[in-house]
Short mmCIF file of C-alpha atoms in Angstrom, two decimals:
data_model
loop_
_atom_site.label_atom_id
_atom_site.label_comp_id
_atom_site.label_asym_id
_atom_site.label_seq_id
_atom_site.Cartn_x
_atom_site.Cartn_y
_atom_site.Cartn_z
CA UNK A 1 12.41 -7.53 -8.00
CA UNK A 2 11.17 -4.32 -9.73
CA UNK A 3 12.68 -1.09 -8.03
CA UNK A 4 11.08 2.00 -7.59
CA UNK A 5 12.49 5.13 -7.06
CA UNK A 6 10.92 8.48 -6.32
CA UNK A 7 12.23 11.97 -6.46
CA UNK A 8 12.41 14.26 -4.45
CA UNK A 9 12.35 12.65 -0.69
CA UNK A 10 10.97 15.86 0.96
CA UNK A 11 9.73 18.86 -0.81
CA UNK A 12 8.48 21.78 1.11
CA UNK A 13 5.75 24.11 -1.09
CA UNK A 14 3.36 26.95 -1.00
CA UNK A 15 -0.34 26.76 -1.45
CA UNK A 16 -1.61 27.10 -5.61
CA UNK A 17 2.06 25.96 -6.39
CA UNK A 18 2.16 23.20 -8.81
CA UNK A 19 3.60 20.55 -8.20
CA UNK A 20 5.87 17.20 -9.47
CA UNK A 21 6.86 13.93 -8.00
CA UNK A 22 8.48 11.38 -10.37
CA UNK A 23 9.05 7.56 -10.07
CA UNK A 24 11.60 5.75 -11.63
CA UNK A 25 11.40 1.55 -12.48
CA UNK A 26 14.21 -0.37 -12.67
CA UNK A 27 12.92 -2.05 -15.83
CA UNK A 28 9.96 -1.36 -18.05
CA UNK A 29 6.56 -1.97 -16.38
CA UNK A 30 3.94 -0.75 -19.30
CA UNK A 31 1.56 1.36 -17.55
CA UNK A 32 1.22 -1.06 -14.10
CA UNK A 33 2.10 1.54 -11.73
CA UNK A 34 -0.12 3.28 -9.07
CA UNK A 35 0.19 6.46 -6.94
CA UNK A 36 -1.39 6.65 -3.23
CA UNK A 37 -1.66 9.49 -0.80
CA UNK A 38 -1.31 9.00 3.31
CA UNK A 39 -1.97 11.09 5.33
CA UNK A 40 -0.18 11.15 9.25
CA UNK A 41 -2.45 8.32 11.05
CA UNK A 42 -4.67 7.42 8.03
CA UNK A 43 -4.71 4.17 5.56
CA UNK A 44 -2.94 4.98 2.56
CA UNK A 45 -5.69 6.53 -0.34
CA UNK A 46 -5.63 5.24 -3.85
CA UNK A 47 -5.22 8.59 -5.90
CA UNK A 48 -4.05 7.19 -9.77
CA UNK A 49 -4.02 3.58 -11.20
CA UNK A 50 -2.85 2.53 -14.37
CA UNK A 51 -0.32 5.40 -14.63
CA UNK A 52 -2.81 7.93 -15.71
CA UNK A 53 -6.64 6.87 -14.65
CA UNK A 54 -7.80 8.72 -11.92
CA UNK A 55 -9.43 6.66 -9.47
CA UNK A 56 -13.08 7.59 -8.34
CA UNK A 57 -13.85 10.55 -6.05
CA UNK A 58 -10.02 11.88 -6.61
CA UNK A 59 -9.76 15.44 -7.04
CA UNK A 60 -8.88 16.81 -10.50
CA UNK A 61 -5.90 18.90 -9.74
CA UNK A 62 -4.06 15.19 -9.15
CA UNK A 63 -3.10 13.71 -12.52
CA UNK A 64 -0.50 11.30 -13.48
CA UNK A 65 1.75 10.32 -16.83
CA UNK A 66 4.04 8.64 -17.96
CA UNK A 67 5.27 4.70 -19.26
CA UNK A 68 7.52 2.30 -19.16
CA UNK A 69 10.38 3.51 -16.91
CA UNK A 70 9.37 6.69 -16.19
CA UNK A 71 6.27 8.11 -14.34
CA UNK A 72 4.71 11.51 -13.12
CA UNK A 73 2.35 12.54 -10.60
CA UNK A 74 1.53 16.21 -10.60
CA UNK A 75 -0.64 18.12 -8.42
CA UNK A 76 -2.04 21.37 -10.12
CA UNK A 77 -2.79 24.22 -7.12
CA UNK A 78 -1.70 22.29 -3.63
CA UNK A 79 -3.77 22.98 -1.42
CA UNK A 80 -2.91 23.05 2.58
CA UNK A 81 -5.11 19.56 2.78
CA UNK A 82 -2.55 17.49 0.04
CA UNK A 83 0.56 17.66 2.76
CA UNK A 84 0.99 14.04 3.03
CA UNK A 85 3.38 11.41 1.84
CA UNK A 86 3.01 10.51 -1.63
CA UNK A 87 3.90 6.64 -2.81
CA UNK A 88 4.07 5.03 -6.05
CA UNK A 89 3.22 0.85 -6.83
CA UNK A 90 4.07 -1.25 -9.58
CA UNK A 91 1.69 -4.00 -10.24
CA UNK A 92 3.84 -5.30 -13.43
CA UNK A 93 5.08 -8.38 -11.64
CA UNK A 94 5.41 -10.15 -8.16
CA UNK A 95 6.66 -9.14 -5.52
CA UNK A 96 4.86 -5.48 -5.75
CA UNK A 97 6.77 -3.30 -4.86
CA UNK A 98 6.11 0.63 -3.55
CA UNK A 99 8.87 3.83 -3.95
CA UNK A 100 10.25 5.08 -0.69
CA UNK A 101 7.60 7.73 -0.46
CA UNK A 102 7.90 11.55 -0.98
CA UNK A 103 6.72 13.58 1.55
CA UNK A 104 5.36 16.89 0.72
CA UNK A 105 5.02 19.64 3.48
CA UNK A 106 2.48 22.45 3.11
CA UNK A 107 4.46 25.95 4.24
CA UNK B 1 -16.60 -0.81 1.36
CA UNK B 2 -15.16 -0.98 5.18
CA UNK B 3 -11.67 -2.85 5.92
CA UNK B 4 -11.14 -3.14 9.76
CA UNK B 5 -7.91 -4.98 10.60
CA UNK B 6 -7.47 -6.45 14.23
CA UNK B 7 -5.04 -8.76 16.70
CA UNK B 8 -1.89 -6.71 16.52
CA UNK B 9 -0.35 -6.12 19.68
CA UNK B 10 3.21 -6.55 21.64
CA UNK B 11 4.84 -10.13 20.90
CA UNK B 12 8.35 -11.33 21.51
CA UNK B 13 10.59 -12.47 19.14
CA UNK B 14 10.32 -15.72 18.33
CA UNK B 15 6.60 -15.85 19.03
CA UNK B 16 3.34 -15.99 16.73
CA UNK B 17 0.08 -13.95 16.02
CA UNK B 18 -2.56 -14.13 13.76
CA UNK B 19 -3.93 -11.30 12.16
CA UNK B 20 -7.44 -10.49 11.42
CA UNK B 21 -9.24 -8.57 8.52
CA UNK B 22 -12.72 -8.08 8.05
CA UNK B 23 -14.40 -6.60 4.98
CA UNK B 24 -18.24 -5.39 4.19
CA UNK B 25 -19.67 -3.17 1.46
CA UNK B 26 -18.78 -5.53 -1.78
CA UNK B 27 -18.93 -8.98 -2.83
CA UNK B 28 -15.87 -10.47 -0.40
CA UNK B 29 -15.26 -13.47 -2.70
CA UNK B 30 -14.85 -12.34 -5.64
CA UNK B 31 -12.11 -10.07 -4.88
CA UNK B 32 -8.39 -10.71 -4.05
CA UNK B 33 -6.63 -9.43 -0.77
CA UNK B 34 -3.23 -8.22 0.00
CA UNK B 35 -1.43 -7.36 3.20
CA UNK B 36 1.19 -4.47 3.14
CA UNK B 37 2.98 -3.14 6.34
CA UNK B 38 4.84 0.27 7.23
CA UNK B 39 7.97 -0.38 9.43
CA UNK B 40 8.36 2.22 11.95
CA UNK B 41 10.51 5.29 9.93
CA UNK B 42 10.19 3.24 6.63
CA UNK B 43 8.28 3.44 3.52
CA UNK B 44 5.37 0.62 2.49
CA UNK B 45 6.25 -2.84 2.36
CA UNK B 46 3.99 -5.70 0.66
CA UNK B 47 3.58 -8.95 2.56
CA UNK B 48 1.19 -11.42 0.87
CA UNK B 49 -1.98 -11.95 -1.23
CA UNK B 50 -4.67 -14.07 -1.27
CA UNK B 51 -7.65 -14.94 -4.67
CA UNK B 52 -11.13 -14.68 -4.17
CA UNK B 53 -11.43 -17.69 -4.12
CA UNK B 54 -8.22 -18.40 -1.77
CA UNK B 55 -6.45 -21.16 -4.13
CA UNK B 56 -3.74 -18.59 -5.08
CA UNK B 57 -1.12 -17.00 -2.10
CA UNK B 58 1.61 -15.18 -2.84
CA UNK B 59 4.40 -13.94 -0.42
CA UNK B 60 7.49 -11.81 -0.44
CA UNK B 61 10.73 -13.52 0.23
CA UNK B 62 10.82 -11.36 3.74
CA UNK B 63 7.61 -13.69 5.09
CA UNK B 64 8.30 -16.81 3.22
CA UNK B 65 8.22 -19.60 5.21
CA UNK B 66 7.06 -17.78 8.17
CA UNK B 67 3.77 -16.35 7.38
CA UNK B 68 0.67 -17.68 6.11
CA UNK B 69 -2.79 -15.77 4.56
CA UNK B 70 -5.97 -17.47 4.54
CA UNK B 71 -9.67 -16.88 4.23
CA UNK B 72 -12.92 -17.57 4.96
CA UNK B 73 -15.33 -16.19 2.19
CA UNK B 74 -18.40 -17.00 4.57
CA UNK B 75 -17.24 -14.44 7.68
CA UNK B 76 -15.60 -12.28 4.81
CA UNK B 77 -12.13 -11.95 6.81
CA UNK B 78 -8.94 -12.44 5.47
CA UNK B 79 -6.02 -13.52 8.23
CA UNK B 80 -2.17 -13.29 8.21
CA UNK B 81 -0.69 -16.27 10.56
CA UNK B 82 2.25 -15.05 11.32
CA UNK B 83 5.05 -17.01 13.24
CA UNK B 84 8.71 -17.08 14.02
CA UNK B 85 8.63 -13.15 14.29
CA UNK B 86 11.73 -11.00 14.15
CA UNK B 87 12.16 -7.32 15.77
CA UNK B 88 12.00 -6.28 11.65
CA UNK B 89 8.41 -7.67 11.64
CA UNK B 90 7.44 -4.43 13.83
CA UNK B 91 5.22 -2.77 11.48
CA UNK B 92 1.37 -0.99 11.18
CA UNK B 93 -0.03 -4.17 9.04
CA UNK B 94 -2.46 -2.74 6.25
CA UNK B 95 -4.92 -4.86 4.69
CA UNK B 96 -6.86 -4.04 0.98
CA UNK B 97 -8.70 -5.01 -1.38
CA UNK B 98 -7.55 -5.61 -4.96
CA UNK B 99 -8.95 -6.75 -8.22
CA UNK B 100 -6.28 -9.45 -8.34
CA UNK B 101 -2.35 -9.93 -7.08
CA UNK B 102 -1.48 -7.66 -9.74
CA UNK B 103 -3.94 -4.48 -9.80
CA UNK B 104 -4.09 -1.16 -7.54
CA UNK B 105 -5.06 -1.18 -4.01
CA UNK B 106 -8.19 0.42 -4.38
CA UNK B 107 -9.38 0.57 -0.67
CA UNK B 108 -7.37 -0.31 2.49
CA UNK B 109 -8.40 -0.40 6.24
CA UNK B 110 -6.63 1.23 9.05
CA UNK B 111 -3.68 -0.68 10.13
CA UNK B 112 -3.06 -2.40 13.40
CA UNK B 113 0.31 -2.66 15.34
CA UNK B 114 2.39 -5.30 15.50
CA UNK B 115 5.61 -4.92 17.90
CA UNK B 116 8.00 -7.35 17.88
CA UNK B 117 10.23 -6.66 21.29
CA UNK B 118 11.58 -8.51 24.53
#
């Protein structure tokens, strides 16, 4: 099983800050890995597939990098509506597997 | 594309349920399905998937044995049989649509609650 972890757990910033969430793979995984945004009591939103293809409708200031082991997402001026927690997917192999989530808080 | 998940409630341990989604807005049989769940203070959790075409399932070892997903293409509604539940079952069960067991989960419904207590 392919683990993911993310980094940092919590992180608590202003509005127009930029900011960075990574995800780690426990072994190479191309470019088969995902980022979603939920929201308290929502389904979870498809925000990046494929590492770095923003999915349709997503907001521009949300981008994402990265291959192999080592993945980005960055958010370019947060805004007080992106306070949510943020997960990343792999889809390299079965079982799928998600990161423990980051959860970003809007001050 | 709507995803509307139903039939979770309050079961006891030991005991069985079967899960309900139903899906509109694309072509239901030509897509796969998945089920994930979020555990009460925990992060996501995949369960199962299902092909379009419902010859292919897939499960994680947590379910294995225990749970079964099905289909029926012509009331476009996936299901999650679920039996032989433990208290670590007690999750929000998410189901989504996917181009196939290995691709993002583009669109996923709202949950419903499954609580696994005495």
């Amino acid at each position: 099983e392919i683990v993911l972890t993310q980094s940092p757990d919590f992180q608590s910033v202003t509005p127009k800050e930029k900011v960075t969430i990574t995800c780690r793979a426990s072994q190479s995984i191309g470019s088969s890995l995902h980022w979603y945004q939920q929201k308290p009591d929502q389904s979870p939103k498809l925000l990046i597939k494929y590492a770095s293809q923003s999915f349709s409708g997503v907001p521009s200031r949300f981008s994402g990098s990265g291959s192999g082991t080592d993945f980005t997402l960055t958010i370019n001026s947060l805004e007080a509506e992106d306070a949510a927690t943020y997960y990343c997917h792999q889809s390299s192999s079965l079982p799928i597997t998600f990161g423990q989530g980051t959860r970003l808080e809007i001050k | 594309v709507q995803i509307l998940e139903s039939g979770g409630t309050l079961v006891q341990p030991g005991g069985s349920l079967r899960l309900s989604c139903a899906a509109s807005g694309f072509t239901f049989s030509s897509y796969a399905m998945t089920w994930v769940r979020l555990p009460p203070g925990k992060g996501l959790e995949w369960v199962s998937v299902i092909s379009g075409s419902g010859g292919s399932t897939y499960y994680a070892d947590s379910v294995k044995g225990r749970f079964t997903i099905s289909r029926d293409n012509s009331k476009n509604t996936v299901y999650l049989q679920m039996s032989s539940l433990r208290a670590e079952d007690t999750a929000l069960y998410h189901c989504a649509k996917i181009n196939g067991p290995l691709s993002p989960l583009e669109y996923w419904g709202q949950g419903t609650l499954v609580t696994v207590s005495s």
